[in-house]
Amino acid sequence: MNDPVVDATSSTPDGPGPSPSQDAAGHPGALLRVENVSKVYGSGHTAVTALDDATMSVDQGEFVALLGPSGSGKTTLISIIGGLLSASSGSVHIGNVDVTTLGGKERTKFRAERVGFVFQSANLVPFLTARENLLYVATLVKTPKKAASQRADQLLEELGLAGRAKNLPEQLSGGERQRVAIGRALMNDPDLVLVDEPTAALDTALGRQVVQLLRREIKDRGKTGIMVTHDLRMVEYTDRVFEILDGHLTHVESPSALGH
Amino acid sequence: MAGPARLLSTGELTRSKGRFGAVVAALALIVFLVLVLGALADGLFYGATGAVRSSNATAYAFSDDAEGSLIRSRLDESDVAAFAAAPGVEAAGPIGVLLTGGEGPSGEVDLAVFGLDVGGPGTPTTLVEGRLPDPGETGVAAVDTRLEDEGVTLGSQVSVGEVSVEVVGFVSDTAYQLQPTVWTSVADWRAMRDAVRPELRGQPTSINAVALVTESGASLADIAAAKPGTTVLTADEVGLAIPGVAQQKSTLNSIIYTTVAVATLVVALFFALLVLEKRELFAALKALGTSTGALGRAVFVQAIVATVLGIVLGTIVARLFGLIIPSTVPTLFRTDTLIQIAIFTLVAGVIGAAFSLRRIARIDPATAIGGTL
Ligand SMILES: Nc1ncnc2c1ncn2[C@@H]1O[C@H](COP(=O)(O)OP(=O)(O)OP(=O)(O)O)[C@@H](O)[C@H]1O
Ligand SMILES: [Mg+2]
């Protein structure tokens, strides 16, 4: 496998750069534009501001990290980006769709077609085989059977799971399960792949492997990816890093800058 | 149906056979119970009312004090003419009934002897073998096919006291109060009655009731007015007035309804647990873009498959059980009862599954992400 950082430099058009202006809202050509998004849970004196006026943009083809301590608002932010949660204020554009204005049914459809999720615990369907778990999401967007089969087989092959296609999740290791989840996220050819703590349940070596694979799949396909993590070591596989602290999206740095 | 619901439902049905096997077994047990109870209810009802249901009479006239019971009613042969002349009556004929023990070719048998103008009102319409006695013919009878079990064949003699008749035909589904019937002339019936009830010998013209064939829409009250002190009931009402029939029917029906309610509960609980257990998975599937509708359909398909399997299995076991029930227990497995119970159970399954829908709808896809929520 290629050194991911080198790979990043060569295949990202913008290249990794610490320039703060890069995440300015309205950046032309950005696939994802988050503008002044706030999220308040609850109301009155129990209100919690989980996200305060967050603004960011990510270009097509970028793989970025969202880094922050527990409770800082990472999950809240990517849930809003992925159309799982509504924002209290602000807007989120993916391409030319404003996610925050979509109704419930449209959001469900939007998620199926344009967003791929990798959850912390793989959350595969336990009674479907690895291959069927991929085929499942294809049924959500009515992919023709043959095309879906071909794509599933190709993804499983790429993820090194060709020999495990007929296994149920319980017969797979944690790393294999997470790889199936990555395949599932890519199955419907989404614009955006959102990954929440994919390595939390894995040891470091395995975690690195999974993140490397994730990066390769995202890069090879020209997808845009956001990975939530609080593990500084995983950050080196990403092009840029957004830091979040107490709901404030504070820093934008290149992974290398974080090390110092 | 294609798509996500099919993949989910068939995947779980085929790979979680154990737990679905459990609910199928529970449903099969319920269906078995309901079918056996239904067969018992039908056996009692049809066995008690056959003579009335299978006759060509549309109504019967009784003495007022009889409360619709053929046995208790007392009329006279001379009343027949009064009813025959009543408005809306096409034909009227005497009916005498005697519940008694008698003698068949292979020993004692319980009998219900019906004396009538065979061929006239009250005659069974279910001849399956031989012939009915001719009008005015004496010394012969058509008997219920149940007597075949007692060794009775065409040409056999069946006797009550010293009076015997020759069997010339068989009629089916004509039992009365669970006793096989003998259909013969009024004269033969009366001779049998006098043989076993000597105290009635002084009533040479008494009969029990008058069988009527009425025009459709005829007023039964007007007909009863033709002879003061009488009541006219439809054949259906007479069936229900037979002692015990209405009570048995309602008791067994309420047991059946209760059991079906239990089936609803079983399915509801099973799927409630299943959905509860899969909350996290369903949240993830919703996050991936699965609609509540698709998840609901998957649950419905599973409920219908489990219920149908339960019905099939329960029916097979009930029919096998029917083969080993001693013939003294009156059971009757009827297809229409089976269909009715199958539909009830299926509806129970669907309603049971429907309780899970709200729970599925309430699952928030946002909880799928983050792991800790
Ligand atoms: N449904 C909710 N209701 C109320 N408060 C919430 C809710 N979800 C999150 N919060 C609060 O919002 C803040 C941000 O939560 P969030 O889950 O986004 O953090 P996080 O960065 O993902 O943390 P972690 O690394 O522990 O997953 C926290 O203070 C949390 O307690
Ligand atoms: Mg989180």
XYZ file of C-alpha atoms and ligand atoms in Angstrom:
665
model
C 0.000 0.000 0.000
C 1.208 3.486 -0.818
C 2.236 5.877 1.859
C -1.057 7.635 2.342
C 0.402 11.064 2.958
C 2.400 10.985 -0.266
C -0.654 9.664 -1.986
C -2.642 12.565 -0.629
C -0.295 15.146 -2.019
C -0.344 13.622 -5.439
C -4.045 13.046 -5.803
C -5.642 15.993 -4.052
C -5.983 18.863 -6.492
C -5.816 21.530 -3.824
C -3.175 19.739 -1.887
C -3.071 19.776 1.875
C -2.604 23.263 3.075
C -3.023 25.083 6.346
C -4.536 28.152 4.747
C -7.486 29.223 6.950
C -9.172 30.938 4.041
C -9.689 27.571 2.464
C -12.651 26.738 4.628
C -14.424 30.019 4.093
C -18.093 29.587 3.402
C -19.092 30.025 -0.182
C -15.765 28.721 -1.442
C -16.572 28.024 -5.087
C -16.329 24.426 -6.196
C -16.602 23.119 -2.660
C -18.687 19.953 -2.460
C -19.678 20.651 1.125
C -20.418 24.072 2.521
C -21.407 24.435 6.149
C -22.455 27.986 6.914
C -23.021 29.397 10.395
C -24.509 26.195 11.713
C -25.544 26.149 15.344
C -27.232 23.416 17.295
C -28.907 23.844 20.653
C -30.235 20.760 22.395
C -33.166 21.310 24.724
C -34.482 24.707 25.769
C -34.582 27.096 28.694
C -31.920 26.719 31.356
C -31.288 23.079 30.355
C -30.289 24.167 26.832
C -26.934 22.861 25.639
C -25.200 24.605 22.767
C -23.487 21.677 21.088
C -22.436 23.615 18.032
C -21.846 27.340 17.839
C -21.758 29.083 14.484
C -19.736 26.442 12.671
C -18.554 27.243 9.177
C -16.468 24.969 6.978
C -16.135 23.827 3.425
C -14.651 20.672 1.934
C -13.730 20.204 -1.700
C -14.667 17.327 -3.877
C -12.014 14.632 -3.470
C -10.792 15.719 -0.057
C -10.534 13.438 2.938
C -10.620 15.526 6.089
C -10.567 14.819 9.797
C -12.801 16.307 12.446
C -10.800 16.190 15.647
C -11.934 17.063 19.106
C -12.351 15.815 22.655
C -15.397 14.012 23.913
C -18.497 16.147 24.015
C -17.081 18.799 21.732
C -19.804 18.454 19.100
C -18.216 16.224 16.453
C -21.094 13.813 16.183
C -23.558 16.668 16.223
C -21.803 18.333 13.303
C -21.568 15.303 11.038
C -25.120 14.280 11.940
C -26.307 17.645 10.662
C -24.114 17.375 7.563
C -25.458 13.885 6.867
C -29.080 14.914 7.214
C -29.661 12.924 10.386
C -30.219 15.917 12.605
C -31.680 19.327 11.906
C -29.667 22.416 12.705
C -30.998 25.153 14.978
C -29.707 27.706 12.487
C -27.411 27.945 9.492
C -27.265 25.960 6.269
C -25.486 22.909 4.887
C -25.046 22.540 1.161
C -23.915 19.333 -0.454
C -23.465 20.157 -4.116
C -26.392 22.419 -4.777
C -28.759 20.814 -2.267
C -29.436 22.580 1.006
C -29.744 19.649 3.378
C -31.295 21.749 6.145
C -34.377 22.525 4.057
C -35.207 18.939 3.102
C -38.332 17.304 4.511
C -38.203 13.964 6.333
C -38.812 11.738 3.316
C -36.493 13.740 1.084
C -33.771 13.495 3.681
C -34.154 9.724 3.863
C -33.829 9.528 0.094
C -30.956 11.997 0.112
C -29.042 9.905 2.640
C -29.605 6.728 0.649
C -28.433 8.275 -2.598
C -25.760 10.771 -1.716
C -24.288 10.040 1.708
C -22.366 7.019 2.871
C -22.063 6.351 6.604
C -19.544 4.317 8.526
C -20.597 4.015 12.143
C -18.458 3.554 15.203
C -19.668 0.018 15.692
C -20.058 -1.380 12.206
C -23.807 -1.900 12.675
C -24.088 -4.456 9.916
C -27.347 -6.346 9.501
C -26.511 -9.430 11.582
C -28.634 -11.844 9.576
C -27.305 -10.805 6.173
C -23.981 -11.935 4.734
C -21.207 -9.455 3.993
C -22.261 -9.370 0.361
C -25.956 -9.006 1.218
C -25.124 -6.126 3.531
C -23.765 -4.288 0.503
C -26.659 -5.336 -1.703
C -29.069 -4.119 0.942
C -28.206 -0.441 0.492
C -28.406 -0.890 -3.285
C -32.084 -1.832 -2.871
C -32.697 1.520 -1.192
C -31.935 3.344 -4.428
C -33.384 0.675 -6.712
C -30.092 -0.261 -8.358
C -30.640 -2.972 -10.980
C -29.737 -6.361 -9.531
C -26.941 -7.150 -11.918
C -25.199 -3.812 -11.542
C -25.516 -4.075 -7.760
C -23.991 -7.566 -7.747
C -21.066 -6.478 -9.843
C -20.402 -3.466 -7.697
C -20.671 -5.439 -4.465
C -18.232 -8.050 -5.742
C -15.806 -5.390 -6.896
C -15.919 -3.572 -3.548
C -15.487 -6.774 -1.581
C -12.521 -7.646 -3.758
C -10.921 -4.247 -3.207
C -11.503 -4.448 0.512
C -9.870 -7.866 0.661
C -13.134 -9.534 1.568
C -13.743 -11.616 -1.556
C -13.295 -14.796 0.447
C -15.601 -13.629 3.211
C -18.519 -12.508 1.036
C -20.827 -15.272 2.196
C -20.003 -14.897 5.878
C -22.405 -13.429 8.390
C -21.093 -10.483 10.459
C -20.734 -12.697 13.538
C -18.256 -14.808 11.582
C -16.101 -11.783 10.756
C -13.412 -10.069 12.803
C -13.891 -6.494 13.981
C -11.616 -5.169 11.243
C -13.390 -7.182 8.580
C -16.730 -5.916 9.803
C -15.529 -2.335 9.607
C -14.300 -3.010 6.073
C -17.726 -4.347 5.123
C -19.181 -1.145 6.577
C -16.825 0.874 4.350
C -17.979 -1.133 1.333
C -21.563 -0.510 2.326
C -20.922 3.249 2.608
C -19.477 3.296 -0.920
C -22.023 0.963 -2.467
C -24.411 3.629 -3.723
C -21.636 5.829 -5.081
C -22.325 8.672 -2.648
C -20.900 12.185 -2.937
C -19.959 12.322 0.683
C -18.698 9.648 3.063
C -19.158 10.368 6.772
C -17.216 8.279 9.227
C -17.668 8.468 12.993
C -14.822 7.020 15.065
C -14.300 4.023 12.775
C -11.399 2.719 14.811
C -12.838 3.035 18.299
C -13.456 -0.689 18.548
C -10.168 -1.718 16.927
C -6.586 -1.886 18.137
C -4.130 0.629 16.712
C -2.594 -1.504 13.978
C -5.974 -2.670 12.758
C -7.346 0.846 13.079
C -4.575 2.173 10.867
C -5.241 -0.519 8.306
C -8.935 0.317 8.188
C -8.312 4.051 7.887
C -5.734 3.491 5.160
C -8.191 1.408 3.254
C -10.874 3.991 3.775
C -8.593 6.677 2.444
C -7.656 4.640 -0.600
C -11.273 3.867 -1.458
C -12.305 7.481 -1.053
C -9.368 8.809 -3.032
C -9.576 6.232 -5.831
C -13.193 7.096 -6.384
C -12.788 10.840 -6.082
C -15.201 10.882 -3.136
C -15.252 13.400 -0.364
C -14.774 12.088 3.141
C -15.061 13.396 6.671
C -13.758 11.268 9.496
C -14.533 12.030 13.110
C -11.816 10.997 15.492
C -10.190 11.938 18.732
C -7.170 9.843 17.886
C -4.339 12.080 16.723
C -2.568 9.138 15.079
C -5.344 8.595 12.563
C -5.149 12.180 11.437
C -2.038 11.597 9.340
C -4.130 9.775 6.750
C -6.239 12.830 6.052
C -5.644 15.892 3.915
C -6.812 18.501 6.383
C -7.953 18.665 9.957
C -10.810 20.587 11.493
C -10.585 20.948 15.214
C -13.611 21.398 17.358
C -13.712 22.426 20.988
C -16.854 23.047 23.037
C -18.903 23.478 19.898
C -16.499 25.919 18.308
C -14.942 24.863 15.070
C -11.576 26.413 15.813
C -8.617 25.316 13.789
C -7.989 24.214 10.329
C -4.627 22.666 9.877
C -2.758 20.185 7.810
C -2.103 16.916 9.593
C 1.622 17.630 9.700
C 1.095 20.963 11.445
C -0.755 19.194 14.255
C 2.287 17.214 15.205
C 4.159 20.335 16.325
C -42.519 -6.899 -3.182
C -38.899 -6.306 -3.859
C -36.241 -4.175 -2.303
C -35.071 -3.643 1.246
C -38.109 -5.140 2.984
C -37.743 -8.448 1.179
C -34.038 -8.734 1.841
C -34.540 -7.925 5.524
C -37.523 -10.209 6.084
C -36.232 -13.222 4.196
C -32.735 -12.785 5.583
C -33.994 -12.839 9.133
C -36.556 -15.581 8.556
C -33.992 -17.926 7.056
C -31.124 -17.142 9.429
C -33.009 -16.775 12.698
C -35.022 -19.944 12.304
C -34.920 -20.707 16.008
C -36.784 -17.673 17.227
C -39.265 -17.678 14.359
C -39.705 -21.387 14.955
C -40.741 -20.534 18.501
C -43.404 -18.065 17.458
C -44.615 -20.396 14.695
C -44.913 -23.185 17.259
C -46.836 -20.917 19.632
C -49.191 -19.880 16.850
C -49.570 -23.475 15.670
C -50.552 -24.491 19.184
C -53.140 -21.728 19.301
C -54.522 -22.632 15.880
C -54.632 -26.291 16.897
C -56.577 -25.435 20.030
C -58.990 -23.191 18.192
C -59.553 -25.760 15.452
C -60.253 -28.548 17.911
C -62.622 -26.303 19.849
C -64.212 -25.273 16.571
C -64.579 -28.900 15.526
C -66.181 -29.665 18.852
C -68.520 -26.687 18.524
C -69.428 -27.702 14.989
C -69.782 -31.336 15.995
C -72.179 -30.418 18.760
C -74.099 -27.911 16.695
C -74.424 -29.978 13.541
C -75.041 -33.167 15.504
C -77.774 -31.506 17.503
C -79.533 -29.705 14.686
C -79.115 -31.929 11.619
C -82.735 -33.109 11.575
C -83.935 -29.525 11.397
C -81.226 -28.121 9.104
C -81.449 -30.925 6.542
C -85.225 -30.914 6.276
C -87.256 -29.213 3.589
C -89.349 -27.395 6.194
C -88.765 -23.656 6.510
C -90.657 -23.283 9.789
C -92.231 -25.338 12.561
C -95.338 -24.734 14.634
C -95.228 -25.633 18.345
C -97.554 -25.455 21.275
C -96.866 -22.257 23.211
C -95.452 -24.014 26.276
C -92.814 -25.878 24.226
C -90.379 -22.946 23.935
C -89.362 -24.129 20.528
C -88.595 -27.697 21.608
C -89.930 -30.445 19.319
C -89.906 -32.892 22.212
C -91.863 -30.726 24.611
C -94.452 -29.557 22.101
C -97.899 -31.182 21.993
C -100.242 -30.675 19.043
C -102.924 -32.750 17.388
C -103.140 -34.155 13.874
C -106.240 -32.067 13.342
C -104.136 -28.898 13.704
C -102.280 -29.674 10.485
C -105.233 -28.648 8.351
C -105.522 -25.305 10.175
C -101.893 -24.475 9.422
C -102.147 -25.682 5.840
C -104.926 -23.136 5.340
C -103.006 -20.285 6.991
C -101.803 -17.353 4.850
C -98.326 -17.827 3.377
C -98.215 -21.587 3.993
C -97.545 -23.784 0.974
C -97.684 -27.081 2.804
C -98.004 -28.410 6.343
C -97.349 -31.855 7.755
C -97.317 -33.619 11.150
C -94.084 -34.244 13.045
C -93.689 -36.722 15.874
C -90.375 -37.085 17.672
C -89.222 -39.805 20.028
C -85.815 -39.932 21.670
C -85.307 -43.492 22.759
C -83.081 -46.481 22.939
C -83.636 -49.079 20.227
C -82.197 -52.191 18.732
C -80.065 -52.441 15.610
C -78.447 -55.459 13.925
C -75.468 -55.310 16.274
C -77.142 -54.313 19.510
C -78.576 -51.339 21.312
C -78.548 -47.920 19.702
C -79.715 -44.482 20.743
C -82.284 -43.208 18.296
C -84.344 -40.166 17.454
C -87.438 -41.442 15.636
C -89.235 -38.910 13.452
C -92.765 -39.724 12.340
C -94.038 -37.698 9.411
C -95.757 -37.814 6.063
C -92.540 -38.764 4.322
C -92.190 -36.660 1.193
C -94.182 -33.831 2.805
C -92.916 -30.956 4.981
C -90.090 -31.934 7.362
C -88.621 -34.596 5.062
C -84.794 -34.691 4.907
C -83.295 -33.527 1.631
C -80.004 -35.379 2.066
C -80.721 -38.877 0.753
C -77.402 -40.532 -0.050
C -78.356 -44.176 -0.575
C -81.528 -46.185 -1.212
C -84.856 -44.354 -1.096
C -87.228 -42.584 1.239
C -90.379 -44.377 2.359
C -93.235 -43.736 -0.093
C -96.201 -41.647 1.073
C -98.470 -43.848 3.156
C -95.961 -46.719 3.234
C -95.466 -48.259 6.689
C -92.932 -50.635 8.181
C -89.987 -48.945 6.444
C -87.640 -46.054 7.298
C -84.755 -43.984 6.004
C -82.085 -43.610 8.660
C -79.129 -41.333 9.353
C -75.778 -42.483 7.945
C -74.406 -42.476 11.509
C -76.220 -45.772 11.974
C -73.870 -47.356 9.438
C -71.329 -47.340 12.283
C -73.781 -49.463 14.249
C -73.840 -52.105 11.545
C -77.052 -50.932 9.903
C -77.268 -51.553 6.157
C -80.050 -51.393 3.580
C -82.522 -54.110 4.525
C -81.569 -54.102 8.223
C -84.307 -54.048 10.826
C -84.301 -51.302 13.423
C -86.684 -51.765 16.300
C -88.039 -49.856 19.269
C -89.892 -51.981 21.758
C -91.601 -54.647 19.667
C -92.037 -52.362 16.693
C -89.499 -52.674 13.906
C -88.986 -51.014 10.570
C -86.873 -52.020 7.598
C -84.152 -49.630 6.490
C -84.694 -48.659 2.852
C -82.459 -45.596 2.616
C -79.777 -43.470 4.240
C -79.852 -39.712 4.775
C -76.808 -37.719 5.895
C -76.351 -34.921 8.436
C -79.721 -35.470 10.064
C -78.773 -36.209 13.683
C -80.967 -34.763 16.391
C -79.492 -33.968 19.815
C -76.458 -36.020 18.790
C -78.636 -39.109 18.163
C -79.039 -40.733 14.754
C -82.513 -40.333 13.286
C -85.049 -42.792 11.903
C -87.520 -41.267 9.432
C -90.721 -43.204 9.209
C -94.503 -42.871 8.996
C -96.572 -41.268 11.737
C -98.198 -44.624 12.369
C -94.872 -46.436 12.910
C -93.590 -43.611 15.059
C -96.707 -43.684 17.196
C -96.469 -47.434 17.602
C -92.891 -47.059 18.788
C -93.867 -44.237 21.110
C -96.672 -46.279 22.615
C -94.283 -49.203 23.073
C -91.859 -47.216 25.211
C -94.237 -44.615 26.675
C -97.375 -46.587 27.592
C -98.833 -43.575 29.370
C -99.334 -41.879 25.981
C -101.411 -44.676 24.517
C -104.597 -42.731 25.186
C -103.594 -40.041 22.701
C -103.960 -41.728 19.312
C -103.977 -38.499 17.336
C -101.345 -36.486 19.202
C -98.215 -35.294 17.419
C -95.403 -33.023 18.551
C -95.265 -30.259 15.995
C -96.289 -29.219 12.504
C -93.637 -28.778 9.836
C -94.344 -25.964 7.398
C -93.148 -24.934 3.995
C -93.814 -21.214 3.860
C -93.767 -18.676 1.078
C -90.854 -16.292 1.311
C -91.771 -13.243 3.346
C -94.690 -14.964 5.043
C -95.533 -13.642 8.512
C -94.923 -16.345 11.092
C -97.140 -14.546 13.609
C -100.037 -14.625 11.134
C -99.505 -18.323 10.605
C -99.459 -18.971 14.350
C -102.765 -17.085 14.588
C -104.380 -19.884 12.552
C -104.370 -21.986 15.719
C -104.503 -20.203 19.077
C -101.947 -21.366 21.626
C -99.206 -22.045 19.076
C -95.889 -20.455 18.149
C -94.209 -20.628 14.760
C -90.419 -20.474 14.513
C -88.070 -20.608 11.537
C -85.978 -23.734 11.092
C -82.863 -21.796 12.173
C -84.564 -20.668 15.372
C -85.650 -24.234 16.055
C -82.040 -25.345 15.715
C -80.897 -22.807 18.292
C -83.841 -23.659 20.585
C -82.678 -27.263 20.887
C -81.606 -27.625 24.530
C -77.956 -26.640 25.001
C -77.247 -25.664 21.414
C -77.290 -21.884 21.870
C -75.317 -22.095 25.119
C -72.683 -24.443 23.686
C -72.350 -22.283 20.649
C -71.802 -19.073 22.597
C -69.481 -20.679 25.152
C -67.271 -22.246 22.536
C -67.331 -19.098 20.423
C -66.140 -17.001 23.336
C -63.339 -19.477 24.014
C -62.382 -19.233 20.345
C -62.418 -15.431 20.367
C -60.334 -15.356 23.538
C -57.817 -17.703 21.998
C -57.575 -15.560 18.870
C -57.005 -12.536 21.116
C -54.172 -14.477 22.736
C -52.720 -15.057 19.269
C -52.762 -11.302 18.665
C -50.966 -10.788 21.936
C -48.367 -13.447 21.152
C -47.537 -11.885 17.805
C -47.585 -8.369 19.249
C -45.203 -9.316 22.061
C -42.917 -11.274 19.799
C -42.472 -8.431 17.357
C -42.325 -5.825 20.108
C -39.366 -7.719 21.555
C -37.816 -8.232 18.161
C -38.061 -4.537 17.335
C -36.829 -3.516 20.766
C -33.825 -5.742 20.337
C -33.138 -4.289 16.885
C -33.537 -0.633 17.790
C -29.903 0.112 17.187
C -29.880 -1.759 13.896
C -33.074 -0.071 12.728
C -31.608 3.324 13.619
C -28.544 2.503 11.510
C -30.694 1.280 8.626
C -32.731 4.475 8.798
C -29.526 6.504 8.807
C -28.487 4.634 5.670
C -31.699 5.797 4.041
C -34.243 3.071 4.838
C -37.763 4.421 5.233
C -39.948 3.537 8.210
C -42.323 2.049 5.645
C -39.741 -0.442 4.399
C -38.889 -1.551 7.939
C -42.611 -1.860 8.715
C -43.205 -3.920 5.594
C -40.380 -6.252 6.573
C -42.027 -6.820 9.959
C -45.413 -7.394 8.305
C -43.981 -9.928 5.894
C -42.389 -11.770 8.795
C -45.640 -11.682 10.764
C -47.625 -12.995 7.816
C -45.109 -15.749 7.063
C -44.988 -16.793 10.728
C -48.780 -16.738 11.019
C -49.343 -18.684 7.803
C -46.798 -21.316 8.872
C -48.495 -21.471 12.277
C -51.878 -21.940 10.630
C -50.634 -24.691 8.308
C -48.831 -26.524 11.090
C -51.731 -26.116 13.532
C -54.191 -27.383 10.928
C -52.117 -30.463 10.161
C -51.788 -31.323 13.840
C -55.500 -30.691 14.451
C -56.520 -32.967 11.572
C -54.181 -35.697 12.816
C -55.667 -35.251 16.260
C -59.121 -35.539 14.682
C -58.187 -39.000 13.443
C -57.444 -40.277 16.948
C -60.386 -38.668 18.786
C -62.828 -41.427 19.793
C -65.951 -41.302 17.639
C -68.091 -40.831 20.754
C -66.772 -37.250 20.959
C -68.808 -35.267 18.478
C -66.270 -33.404 16.362
C -66.707 -32.075 12.889
C -63.842 -30.470 10.936
C -65.492 -28.119 8.487
C -63.642 -26.265 5.764
C -65.617 -23.065 6.258
C -64.761 -23.062 9.976
C -61.110 -23.671 9.084
C -61.120 -20.763 6.629
C -62.779 -18.509 9.180
C -60.263 -19.402 11.882
C -57.370 -19.017 9.428
C -58.554 -15.535 8.489
C -59.031 -14.585 12.158
C -55.522 -15.772 12.986
C -53.990 -13.981 10.029
C -55.749 -10.759 10.978
C -54.576 -11.298 14.555
C -51.013 -11.636 13.274
C -51.225 -8.484 11.208
C -52.775 -6.498 14.055
C -50.141 -7.857 16.426
C -47.378 -6.746 14.086
C -49.024 -3.362 13.623
C -48.327 -2.555 17.264
C -44.623 -2.490 16.393
C -45.101 0.109 13.689
C -45.298 3.046 16.038
C -42.200 1.850 17.807
C -40.343 1.591 14.503
C -41.536 5.041 13.456
C -40.202 6.520 16.682
C -36.678 5.222 16.184
C -34.454 8.226 15.505
C -31.810 7.631 12.832
C -29.589 10.213 14.544
C -29.014 7.720 17.353
C -27.177 5.432 14.939
C -24.191 7.683 14.770
C -21.910 8.490 17.662
C -22.343 5.109 19.247
C -23.101 6.358 22.717
C -26.514 7.961 22.353
N -29.695 14.526 22.137
C -29.009 15.372 22.935
N -29.640 16.088 23.895
C -28.979 16.932 24.686
N -27.679 17.151 24.612
C -26.970 16.482 23.684
C -27.604 15.551 22.802
N -26.665 15.018 21.985
C -25.502 15.603 22.342
N -25.685 16.466 23.352
C -24.645 17.312 23.974
O -24.055 18.067 22.955
C -22.661 18.119 23.141
C -21.915 17.604 21.906
O -22.249 16.215 21.770
P -21.617 15.314 20.619
O -22.246 13.982 20.716
O -21.756 16.006 19.333
O -20.087 15.231 21.041
P -18.906 14.394 20.412
O -17.852 15.361 20.065
O -19.383 13.515 19.344
O -18.415 13.540 21.655
P -17.832 12.037 21.683
O -16.398 12.121 21.257
O -17.936 11.674 23.115
O -18.653 11.202 20.788
C -22.379 17.328 24.398
O -22.261 18.244 25.448
C -23.571 16.462 24.567
O -23.807 16.223 25.928
Mg -19.501 11.346 19.080
